[in-house]
PDB file of C-alpha atoms in Angstrom:
ATOM      1  CA  MET A   1     -13.407  31.298 -27.377  1.00 53.00           C
ATOM      2  CA  ARG A   2     -15.467  31.075 -23.578  1.00 57.00           C
ATOM      3  CA  GLY A   3     -17.205  27.508 -25.812  1.00 58.00           C
ATOM      4  CA  ASP A   4     -13.480  26.465 -25.817  1.00 66.00           C
ATOM      5  CA  TRP A   5     -12.067  26.704 -22.867  1.00 70.00           C
ATOM      6  CA  SER A   6     -15.952  24.854 -21.754  1.00 72.00           C
ATOM      7  CA  GLN A   7     -14.651  21.974 -23.696  1.00 72.00           C
ATOM      8  CA  VAL A   8     -12.295  22.098 -22.277  1.00 70.00           C
ATOM      9  CA  ALA A   9     -13.258  21.704 -18.644  1.00 71.00           C
ATOM     10  CA  ALA A  10     -15.540  18.884 -19.348  1.00 72.00           C
ATOM     11  CA  GLY A  11     -13.528  17.115 -20.917  1.00 72.00           C
ATOM     12  CA  ALA A  12     -10.873  17.805 -17.686  1.00 72.00           C
ATOM     13  CA  VAL A  13     -13.800  16.287 -15.509  1.00 76.00           C
ATOM     14  CA  ARG A  14     -14.241  13.996 -17.767  1.00 79.00           C
ATOM     15  CA  PHE A  15     -11.026  12.479 -17.263  1.00 73.00           C
ATOM     16  CA  VAL A  16     -11.181  13.115 -14.051  1.00 77.00           C
ATOM     17  CA  ARG A  17     -14.546  11.228 -13.371  1.00 81.00           C
ATOM     18  CA  ARG A  18     -13.076   8.562 -15.987  1.00 81.00           C
ATOM     19  CA  THR A  19      -9.270   8.346 -13.907  1.00 77.00           C
ATOM     20  CA  LEU A  20     -11.696   8.020 -10.161  1.00 80.00           C
ATOM     21  CA  ARG A  21     -13.947   5.144 -10.638  1.00 83.00           C
ATOM     22  CA  GLY A  22     -11.006   3.151 -12.562  1.00 80.00           C
ATOM     23  CA  GLU A  23      -9.018   3.697  -9.533  1.00 80.00           C
ATOM     24  CA  TRP A  24     -11.823   3.174  -7.221  1.00 83.00           C
ATOM     25  CA  HIS A  25     -12.901  -0.290  -9.168  1.00 81.00           C
ATOM     26  CA  ALA A  26      -9.163  -1.309  -9.354  1.00 83.00           C
ATOM     27  CA  ILE A  27      -8.223  -0.059  -5.274  1.00 84.00           C
ATOM     28  CA  VAL A  28     -11.473  -1.036  -3.560  1.00 84.00           C
ATOM     29  CA  VAL A  29     -13.970  -3.276  -5.837  1.00 85.00           C
ATOM     30  CA  ASP A  30     -10.938  -5.428  -6.817  1.00 87.00           C
ATOM     31  CA  PRO A  31      -9.801  -6.543  -3.488  1.00 87.00           C
ATOM     32  CA  VAL A  32     -13.198  -6.999  -1.837  1.00 88.00           C
ATOM     33  CA  ARG A  33     -14.614  -8.818  -4.651  1.00 89.00           C
ATOM     34  CA  GLN A  34     -11.697 -11.183  -3.750  1.00 89.00           C
ATOM     35  CA  LEU A  35     -11.824 -11.501  -0.116  1.00 89.00           C
ATOM     36  CA  VAL A  36     -16.097 -12.290  -0.548  1.00 90.00           C
ATOM     37  CA  ARG A  37     -14.823 -14.790  -2.623  1.00 90.00           C
ATOM     38  CA  ARG A  38     -11.983 -16.294  -1.063  1.00 88.00           C
ATOM     39  CA  GLY A  39     -12.360 -15.232   3.222  1.00 87.00           C
ATOM     40  CA  LEU A  40     -10.722 -14.341   5.018  1.00 87.00           C
ATOM     41  CA  SER A  41      -7.342 -16.996   4.100  1.00 86.00           C
ATOM     42  CA  GLY A  42      -6.925 -14.140   1.808  1.00 87.00           C
ATOM     43  CA  ILE A  43      -5.375 -11.867   3.757  1.00 91.00           C
ATOM     44  CA  VAL A  44      -3.391 -13.769   6.198  1.00 92.00           C
ATOM     45  CA  LEU A  45      -0.572 -11.922   6.147  1.00 91.00           C
ATOM     46  CA  ALA A  46      -2.725  -8.814   6.665  1.00 92.00           C
ATOM     47  CA  PHE A  47      -3.167 -10.143  10.095  1.00 93.00           C
ATOM     48  CA  VAL A  48       0.482 -12.037  10.770  1.00 92.00           C
ATOM     49  CA  ALA A  49       2.298  -8.295  10.641  1.00 91.00           C
ATOM     50  CA  ALA A  50      -0.234  -6.911  12.390  1.00 91.00           C
ATOM     51  CA  PHE A  51      -0.127  -9.118  15.089  1.00 92.00           C
ATOM     52  CA  GLY A  52       4.049  -9.098  14.760  1.00 90.00           C
ATOM     53  CA  VAL A  53       3.705  -5.700  15.355  1.00 89.00           C
ATOM     54  CA  ILE A  54       1.449  -5.508  17.916  1.00 89.00           C
ATOM     55  CA  PHE A  55       3.749  -8.949  19.291  1.00 91.00           C
ATOM     56  CA  PHE A  56       7.649  -7.200  19.290  1.00 90.00           C
ATOM     57  CA  HIS A  57       6.125  -3.674  20.169  1.00 86.00           C
ATOM     58  CA  GLY A  58       4.598  -5.193  23.685  1.00 87.00           C
ATOM     59  CA  ILE A  59       7.774  -7.948  24.888  1.00 89.00           C
ATOM     60  CA  ALA A  60       9.825  -4.682  24.435  1.00 86.00           C
ATOM     61  CA  GLN A  61       8.112  -3.204  27.302  1.00 85.00           C
ATOM     62  CA  HIS A  62       9.744  -4.888  29.337  1.00 87.00           C
ATOM     63  CA  PRO A  63      13.812  -4.809  29.776  1.00 87.00           C
ATOM     64  CA  LEU A  64      14.978  -8.736  29.125  1.00 89.00           C
ATOM     65  CA  GLY A  65      12.326  -8.573  26.059  1.00 87.00           C
ATOM     66  CA  ARG A  66      13.682  -4.924  24.927  1.00 87.00           C
ATOM     67  CA  ARG A  67      17.052  -6.965  24.302  1.00 90.00           C
ATOM     68  CA  LEU A  68      16.392  -9.608  22.641  1.00 91.00           C
ATOM     69  CA  VAL A  69      13.802  -8.062  19.820  1.00 89.00           C
ATOM     70  CA  TRP A  70      17.530  -6.313  19.700  1.00 89.00           C
ATOM     71  CA  HIS A  71      19.115  -9.131  19.197  1.00 89.00           C
ATOM     72  CA  LEU A  72      16.033 -10.454  16.564  1.00 90.00           C
ATOM     73  CA  GLY A  73      15.637  -7.949  14.677  1.00 88.00           C
ATOM     74  CA  GLY A  74      17.016  -4.842  15.273  1.00 88.00           C
ATOM     75  CA  VAL A  75      19.171  -3.159  12.599  1.00 89.00           C
ATOM     76  CA  THR A  76      21.463  -0.038  11.853  1.00 88.00           C
ATOM     77  CA  ALA A  77      23.917   0.968   9.301  1.00 86.00           C
ATOM     78  CA  ASP A  78      27.294   0.160  11.459  1.00 86.00           C
ATOM     79  CA  LEU A  79      26.099  -3.794  11.685  1.00 88.00           C
ATOM     80  CA  PRO A  80      28.303  -5.744   9.403  1.00 89.00           C
ATOM     81  CA  LEU A  81      26.244  -6.946   6.278  1.00 89.00           C
ATOM     82  CA  TRP A  82      25.649 -10.966   7.238  1.00 91.00           C
ATOM     83  CA  LEU A  83      23.768  -9.174  10.318  1.00 91.00           C
ATOM     84  CA  SER A  84      21.231  -6.629   8.938  1.00 89.00           C
ATOM     85  CA  LEU A  85      20.585  -9.089   6.058  1.00 91.00           C
ATOM     86  CA  LEU A  86      19.631 -11.408   9.407  1.00 92.00           C
ATOM     87  CA  ARG A  87      17.915  -9.325  11.133  1.00 91.00           C
ATOM     88  CA  THR A  88      16.696  -7.664   8.124  1.00 90.00           C
ATOM     89  CA  PRO A  89      12.900 -10.058   8.029  1.00 90.00           C
ATOM     90  CA  VAL A  90      12.094  -9.694  11.375  1.00 90.00           C
ATOM     91  CA  SER A  91      13.059  -5.758  11.774  1.00 89.00           C
ATOM     92  CA  LEU A  92       9.717  -5.659   9.561  1.00 87.00           C
ATOM     93  CA  TYR A  93       7.499  -6.917  13.071  1.00 87.00           C
ATOM     94  CA  VAL A  94       9.914  -4.370  14.865  1.00 86.00           C
ATOM     95  CA  PRO A  95       8.306  -0.805  15.366  1.00 80.00           C
ATOM     96  CA  ALA A  96      10.167   2.046  15.527  1.00 74.00           C
ATOM     97  CA  LEU A  97      10.580   3.621  18.696  1.00 65.00           C
ATOM     98  CA  ASP A  98       9.800   8.221  18.134  1.00 62.00           C
ATOM     99  CA  LEU A  99       6.779   6.817  15.803  1.00 63.00           C
ATOM    100  CA  PRO A 100       2.982   5.511  18.104  1.00 66.00           C
ATOM    101  CA  VAL A 101       2.579   2.213  16.944  1.00 69.00           C
ATOM    102  CA  TRP A 102      -1.071   1.907  17.087  1.00 70.00           C
ATOM    103  CA  ALA A 103      -1.629   4.112  14.756  1.00 69.00           C
ATOM    104  CA  GLY A 104       0.130   2.613  12.020  1.00 76.00           C
ATOM    105  CA  ILE A 105      -1.251  -0.617  12.115  1.00 86.00           C
ATOM    106  CA  THR A 106      -4.347   0.660  10.283  1.00 85.00           C
ATOM    107  CA  GLN A 107      -2.078   1.527   7.990  1.00 85.00           C
ATOM    108  CA  LEU A 108       0.386  -1.676   7.957  1.00 89.00           C
ATOM    109  CA  PHE A 109      -2.869  -4.506   7.874  1.00 91.00           C
ATOM    110  CA  LEU A 110      -4.807  -1.807   4.648  1.00 90.00           C
ATOM    111  CA  ALA A 111      -1.664  -2.382   3.015  1.00 91.00           C
ATOM    112  CA  PHE A 112      -0.793  -6.154   3.239  1.00 93.00           C
ATOM    113  CA  ALA A 113      -4.462  -7.124   2.946  1.00 92.00           C
ATOM    114  CA  LEU A 114      -5.137  -4.017  -0.467  1.00 92.00           C
ATOM    115  CA  ALA A 115      -1.557  -5.843  -1.733  1.00 92.00           C
ATOM    116  CA  GLU A 116      -2.049  -9.624  -0.977  1.00 92.00           C
ATOM    117  CA  LEU A 117      -6.023 -10.043  -2.379  1.00 91.00           C
ATOM    118  CA  ALA A 118      -4.553  -7.735  -5.861  1.00 89.00           C
ATOM    119  CA  LEU A 119      -1.254  -9.367  -6.486  1.00 88.00           C
ATOM    120  CA  GLY A 120      -1.533 -12.361  -4.400  1.00 89.00           C
ATOM    121  CA  ARG A 121       0.674 -13.357  -1.475  1.00 89.00           C
ATOM    122  CA  GLY A 122       4.346 -14.036  -2.975  1.00 91.00           C
ATOM    123  CA  ARG A 123       4.024 -10.681  -4.845  1.00 92.00           C
ATOM    124  CA  THR A 124       3.526  -9.156  -1.398  1.00 93.00           C
ATOM    125  CA  LEU A 125       5.768 -10.515   0.276  1.00 92.00           C
ATOM    126  CA  ALA A 126       8.445  -9.989  -2.465  1.00 93.00           C
ATOM    127  CA  VAL A 127       7.638  -6.208  -2.009  1.00 94.00           C
ATOM    128  CA  ALA A 128       7.179  -5.559   1.021  1.00 93.00           C
ATOM    129  CA  TYR A 129      10.985  -6.851   1.930  1.00 93.00           C
ATOM    130  CA  LEU A 130      12.683  -6.095  -1.317  1.00 94.00           C
ATOM    131  CA  THR A 131      11.583  -2.495  -0.849  1.00 93.00           C
ATOM    132  CA  THR A 132      12.619  -2.711   2.763  1.00 92.00           C
ATOM    133  CA  LEU A 133      16.290  -4.249   1.501  1.00 92.00           C
ATOM    134  CA  ALA A 134      16.693  -1.161  -0.503  1.00 92.00           C
ATOM    135  CA  GLY A 135      16.065   1.161   2.101  1.00 89.00           C
ATOM    136  CA  THR A 136      18.486  -0.452   4.876  1.00 89.00           C
ATOM    137  CA  MET A 137      21.181  -1.079   1.719  1.00 91.00           C
ATOM    138  CA  THR A 138      21.103   2.628   1.194  1.00 90.00           C
ATOM    139  CA  ALA A 139      21.853   3.764   4.088  1.00 87.00           C
ATOM    140  CA  ARG A 140      25.115   1.762   4.581  1.00 89.00           C
ATOM    141  CA  VAL A 141      25.828   2.886   1.604  1.00 89.00           C
ATOM    142  CA  MET A 142      24.466   6.402   2.931  1.00 88.00           C
ATOM    143  CA  VAL A 143      26.875   6.902   6.086  1.00 87.00           C
ATOM    144  CA  ALA A 144      30.010   5.107   4.176  1.00 86.00           C
ATOM    145  CA  LEU A 145      29.980   8.064   2.190  1.00 85.00           C
ATOM    146  CA  GLY A 146      29.667  10.091   5.055  1.00 81.00           C
ATOM    147  CA  PRO A 147      28.787  14.009   4.895  1.00 81.00           C
ATOM    148  CA  GLY A 148      28.999  15.598   1.431  1.00 72.00           C
ATOM    149  CA  TRP A 149      28.084  14.282  -2.004  1.00 67.00           C
ATOM    150  CA  TRP A 150      25.357  16.772  -3.025  1.00 71.00           C
ATOM    151  CA  GLY A 151      23.267  15.622   0.437  1.00 68.00           C
ATOM    152  CA  PHE A 152      23.207  12.064   0.012  1.00 75.00           C
ATOM    153  CA  GLY A 153      25.985  11.113   2.596  1.00 81.00           C
ATOM    154  CA  LEU A 154      25.356  11.046   6.311  1.00 81.00           C
ATOM    155  CA  PRO A 155      26.951  11.655   9.071  1.00 83.00           C
ATOM    156  CA  PRO A 156      28.679   8.350  10.852  1.00 83.00           C
ATOM    157  CA  GLU A 157      27.056   8.490  13.611  1.00 84.00           C
ATOM    158  CA  ALA A 158      23.029   8.345  11.509  1.00 81.00           C
ATOM    159  CA  GLY A 159      24.718   4.987  11.477  1.00 81.00           C
ATOM    160  CA  ARG A 160      24.091   4.234  15.300  1.00 84.00           C
ATOM    161  CA  ILE A 161      20.238   4.795  14.903  1.00 84.00           C
ATOM    162  CA  LEU A 162      17.671   1.716  14.451  1.00 82.00           C
ATOM    163  CA  ASP A 163      16.545   1.069  11.253  1.00 81.00           C
ATOM    164  CA  THR A 164      12.856  -1.165  12.137  1.00 82.00           C
ATOM    165  CA  GLY A 165       9.818  -0.459  11.917  1.00 82.00           C
ATOM    166  CA  PRO A 166       7.372  -1.256   8.375  1.00 86.00           C
ATOM    167  CA  SER A 167       6.772   1.486   7.412  1.00 86.00           C
ATOM    168  CA  ALA A 168       9.098   1.699   4.401  1.00 88.00           C
ATOM    169  CA  ALA A 169       7.308  -1.670   3.345  1.00 91.00           C
ATOM    170  CA  VAL A 170       3.491  -0.058   3.829  1.00 91.00           C
ATOM    171  CA  VAL A 171       4.757   3.046   1.597  1.00 91.00           C
ATOM    172  CA  GLY A 172       6.571   0.640  -0.935  1.00 92.00           C
ATOM    173  CA  LEU A 173       3.976  -2.134  -1.117  1.00 93.00           C
ATOM    174  CA  PHE A 174       1.236   1.342  -1.219  1.00 92.00           C
ATOM    175  CA  THR A 175       3.622   3.032  -4.767  1.00 92.00           C
ATOM    176  CA  PHE A 176       3.726  -0.649  -5.857  1.00 93.00           C
ATOM    177  CA  LEU A 177      -0.390  -1.049  -5.621  1.00 91.00           C
ATOM    178  CA  SER A 178      -0.558   2.408  -7.755  1.00 90.00           C
ATOM    179  CA  VAL A 179       1.708   1.921 -10.262  1.00 91.00           C
ATOM    180  CA  VAL A 180       0.129  -1.924 -11.550  1.00 90.00           C
ATOM    181  CA  ARG A 181      -2.779  -0.395 -10.728  1.00 88.00           C
ATOM    182  CA  ARG A 182      -2.840   2.778 -12.032  1.00 86.00           C
ATOM    183  CA  ALA A 183      -3.778   4.991  -9.283  1.00 86.00           C
ATOM    184  CA  PRO A 184      -2.138   8.039  -9.972  1.00 86.00           C
ATOM    185  CA  VAL A 185      -4.799   9.366  -6.535  1.00 85.00           C
ATOM    186  CA  VAL A 186      -3.016   6.980  -4.082  1.00 85.00           C
ATOM    187  CA  PHE A 187       0.570   7.333  -5.575  1.00 87.00           C
ATOM    188  CA  THR A 188       0.318  11.148  -4.984  1.00 86.00           C
ATOM    189  CA  LEU A 189      -0.845  10.624  -1.485  1.00 83.00           C
ATOM    190  CA  THR A 190       2.242   8.078  -0.626  1.00 80.00           C
ATOM    191  CA  GLY A 191       5.091   9.184  -2.407  1.00 78.00           C
ATOM    192  CA  GLY A 192       3.962  12.561  -2.774  1.00 78.00           C
ATOM    193  CA  SER A 193       3.949  12.047   0.990  1.00 79.00           C
ATOM    194  CA  MET A 194       7.273  11.515   1.650  1.00 77.00           C
ATOM    195  CA  VAL A 195       8.705  13.420  -0.062  1.00 76.00           C
ATOM    196  CA  TRP A 196       6.651  16.104   1.524  1.00 81.00           C
ATOM    197  CA  GLU A 197       7.910  14.644   4.770  1.00 74.00           C
ATOM    198  CA  SER A 198      12.058  14.510   3.783  1.00 73.00           C
ATOM    199  CA  ILE A 199      11.947  17.799   3.020  1.00 73.00           C
ATOM    200  CA  ALA A 200       9.986  18.882   6.131  1.00 73.00           C
ATOM    201  CA  VAL A 201      12.051  15.541   8.520  1.00 71.00           C
ATOM    202  CA  PRO A 202      15.772  15.327   6.703  1.00 71.00           C
ATOM    203  CA  ASN A 203      16.159  12.605   8.341  1.00 76.00           C
ATOM    204  CA  LEU A 204      17.171   8.718   7.460  1.00 80.00           C
ATOM    205  CA  ALA A 205      13.714   7.272   8.226  1.00 79.00           C
ATOM    206  CA  GLY A 206      12.385   9.433   5.529  1.00 81.00           C
ATOM    207  CA  ARG A 207      15.822   8.756   2.735  1.00 85.00           C
ATOM    208  CA  GLU A 208      14.403   5.035   2.998  1.00 86.00           C
ATOM    209  CA  HIS A 209      10.989   5.910   2.837  1.00 86.00           C
ATOM    210  CA  LEU A 210      12.447   7.966  -0.989  1.00 88.00           C
ATOM    211  CA  ILE A 211      14.121   4.950  -1.500  1.00 90.00           C
ATOM    212  CA  ALA A 212      11.171   2.608  -0.974  1.00 90.00           C
ATOM    213  CA  VAL A 213       8.992   4.659  -3.648  1.00 91.00           C
ATOM    214  CA  ALA A 214      11.725   4.662  -5.748  1.00 91.00           C
ATOM    215  CA  SER A 215      12.446   1.082  -5.442  1.00 92.00           C
ATOM    216  CA  ALA A 216       8.852  -0.157  -5.616  1.00 92.00           C
ATOM    217  CA  ILE A 217       8.193   2.600  -8.987  1.00 92.00           C
ATOM    218  CA  VAL A 218      11.367   0.352 -10.782  1.00 92.00           C
ATOM    219  CA  LEU A 219       9.989  -3.076  -9.453  1.00 92.00           C
ATOM    220  CA  GLY A 220       5.776  -1.310 -11.032  1.00 89.00           C
ATOM    221  CA  LEU A 221       7.663  -0.648 -14.461  1.00 89.00           C
ATOM    222  CA  LEU A 222       8.833  -3.812 -14.211  1.00 87.00           C
ATOM    223  CA  HIS A 223       5.656  -6.040 -13.397  1.00 78.00           C
ATOM    224  CA  GLY A 224       4.604  -7.902 -16.089  1.00 67.00           C
ATOM    225  CA  ARG A 225       7.203  -6.858 -18.886  1.00 65.00           C
ATOM    226  CA  ARG A 226       7.877  -8.956 -21.411  1.00 58.00           C
ATOM    227  CA  LEU A 227      11.621 -10.031 -21.924  1.00 45.00           C
ATOM    228  CA  PRO A 228      13.054  -8.620 -25.624  1.00 48.00           C
ATOM    229  CA  VAL A 229      12.276 -10.856 -28.497  1.00 42.00           C
ATOM    230  CA  PRO A 230      16.308 -11.831 -28.710  1.00 39.00           C
ATOM    231  CA  ALA A 231      16.778 -12.123 -25.233  1.00 38.00           C
ATOM    232  CA  ARG A 232      13.460 -14.528 -25.506  1.00 45.00           C
ATOM    233  CA  ILE A 233      14.870 -16.802 -28.652  1.00 37.00           C
ATOM    234  CA  VAL A 234      17.463 -16.966 -26.175  1.00 32.00           C
ATOM    235  CA  ALA A 235      15.675 -18.171 -22.944  1.00 37.00           C
ATOM    236  CA  ARG A 236      13.723 -20.241 -25.505  1.00 47.00           C
ATOM    237  CA  PRO A 237      15.282 -23.988 -24.911  1.00 43.00           C
ATOM    238  CA  VAL A 238      16.204 -25.834 -28.282  1.00 41.00           C
ATOM    239  CA  THR A 239      14.536 -29.044 -28.356  1.00 46.00           C
ATOM    240  CA  PRO A 240      15.038 -30.791 -31.308  1.00 47.00           C
ATOM    241  CA  PRO A 241      11.987 -31.603 -33.950  1.00 48.00           C
ATOM    242  CA  SER A 242       9.650 -34.070 -33.149  1.00 52.00           C
ATOM    243  CA  PRO A 243       9.408 -36.940 -35.953  1.00 52.00           C
ATOM    244  CA  PRO A 244       6.029 -36.690 -37.663  1.00 51.00           C
ATOM    245  CA  ARG A 245       3.709 -39.385 -35.687  1.00 51.00           C
ATOM    246  CA  SER A 246       2.134 -42.009 -38.059  1.00 49.00           C
ATOM    247  CA  ASP A 247      -0.049 -44.557 -37.432  1.00 49.00           C
ATOM    248  CA  PRO A 248       0.900 -47.835 -37.955  1.00 53.00           C
ATOM    249  CA  PRO A 249       0.841 -49.974 -40.841  1.00 52.00           C
ATOM    250  CA  VAL A 250      -2.776 -52.256 -41.749  1.00 51.00           C
ATOM    251  CA  ARG A 251      -2.789 -55.703 -42.934  1.00 58.00           C
ATOM    252  CA  ARG A 252      -4.567 -55.712 -45.607  1.00 54.00           C
ATOM    253  CA  PRO A 253      -6.283 -59.687 -45.677  1.00 57.00           C
ATOM    254  CA  GLY A 254      -4.759 -61.263 -48.741  1.00 54.00           C
ATOM    255  CA  PRO A 255      -5.052 -64.819 -50.606  1.00 56.00           C
ATOM    256  CA  PRO A 256      -4.373 -68.015 -47.482  1.00 56.00           C
ATOM    257  CA  VAL A 257      -0.757 -69.192 -47.089  1.00 53.00           C
ATOM    258  CA  HIS A 258      -0.355 -72.547 -46.982  1.00 54.00           C
ATOM    259  CA  ARG A 259       2.638 -73.199 -44.690  1.00 56.00           C
ATOM    260  CA  PRO A 260       3.752 -76.962 -45.093  1.00 55.00           C
ATOM    261  CA  GLY A 261       3.615 -78.850 -42.169  1.00 53.00           C
ATOM    262  CA  PRO A 262       6.139 -81.551 -40.796  1.00 54.00           C
ATOM    263  CA  GLN A 263       7.383 -84.707 -42.861  1.00 54.00           C
ATOM    264  CA  ARG A 264       6.195 -87.443 -42.617  1.00 53.00           C
ATOM    265  CA  HIS A 265       8.126 -91.112 -43.899  1.00 52.00           C
ATOM    266  CA  PRO A 266       6.339 -94.156 -44.039  1.00 53.00           C
ATOM    267  CA  VAL A 267       7.442 -96.476 -42.075  1.00 49.00           C
ATOM    268  CA  PRO A 268       7.577-100.080 -43.285  1.00 52.00           C
ATOM    269  CA  SER A 269       5.835-103.034 -43.533  1.00 48.00           C
ATOM    270  CA  TYR A 270       6.940-106.260 -42.778  1.00 45.00           C
ATOM    271  CA  ARG A 271       4.437-108.988 -43.507  1.00 47.00           C
ATOM    272  CA  LEU A 272       5.350-112.087 -41.559  1.00 45.00           C
ATOM    273  CA  PRO A 273       5.965-116.001 -44.386  1.00 44.00           C
TER     274      PRO A 273
END
């Protein structure tokens, strides 16, 4: 019996070691290699995101700048839908009022840098925006439902809470990266911390973070997934088969052909008497 437990423990240790090694290479080693190969141009989004938050934070310190920041990127659940969609991209760079700015910039820079090096620039932007948009749209649904609904709805007062900041994008990027790269430790640190936050502090931000985690999981599971066979057949363009290509005919030498030339009529000659 003791030998069986020792084998189980040894197998568990090997599994944990193999998992941690694979996660270390997928999350840290591979992005660092990409950074060495591409240089600082590989983390442009990380610099843009960090400096964008710093820029809007500096402007918001003045009353006039605070109004400007609100009109550019201020999002609440009671805004018209078109205006909320228009301000959502800028709201990623507008820091939340109740969260420390400088403490979150490190997480923001790290999330965008790792995602850009591991996933690419376009996919990083898509995941960051879609997870943020999912949280913003779900907050509108919660406020529209009202209190109740097994704790899913929110009172109308929650519709006036400022809903800005890159935290949902950061959580979404870490979650998507952990699902795609199969990193359970990073997934536990991000998703688990968001679940604990929503339980400890049941506010609008915690719920939006949970929505960001859920949407990132769905996007990660769909990443690289091929269409089913019928869908591939339907999506495949039908082109008529091209005729077989053949070489042009080659002339073979034959007997010489004599072509008749122009006929000449004899000119009559006249003899003088």
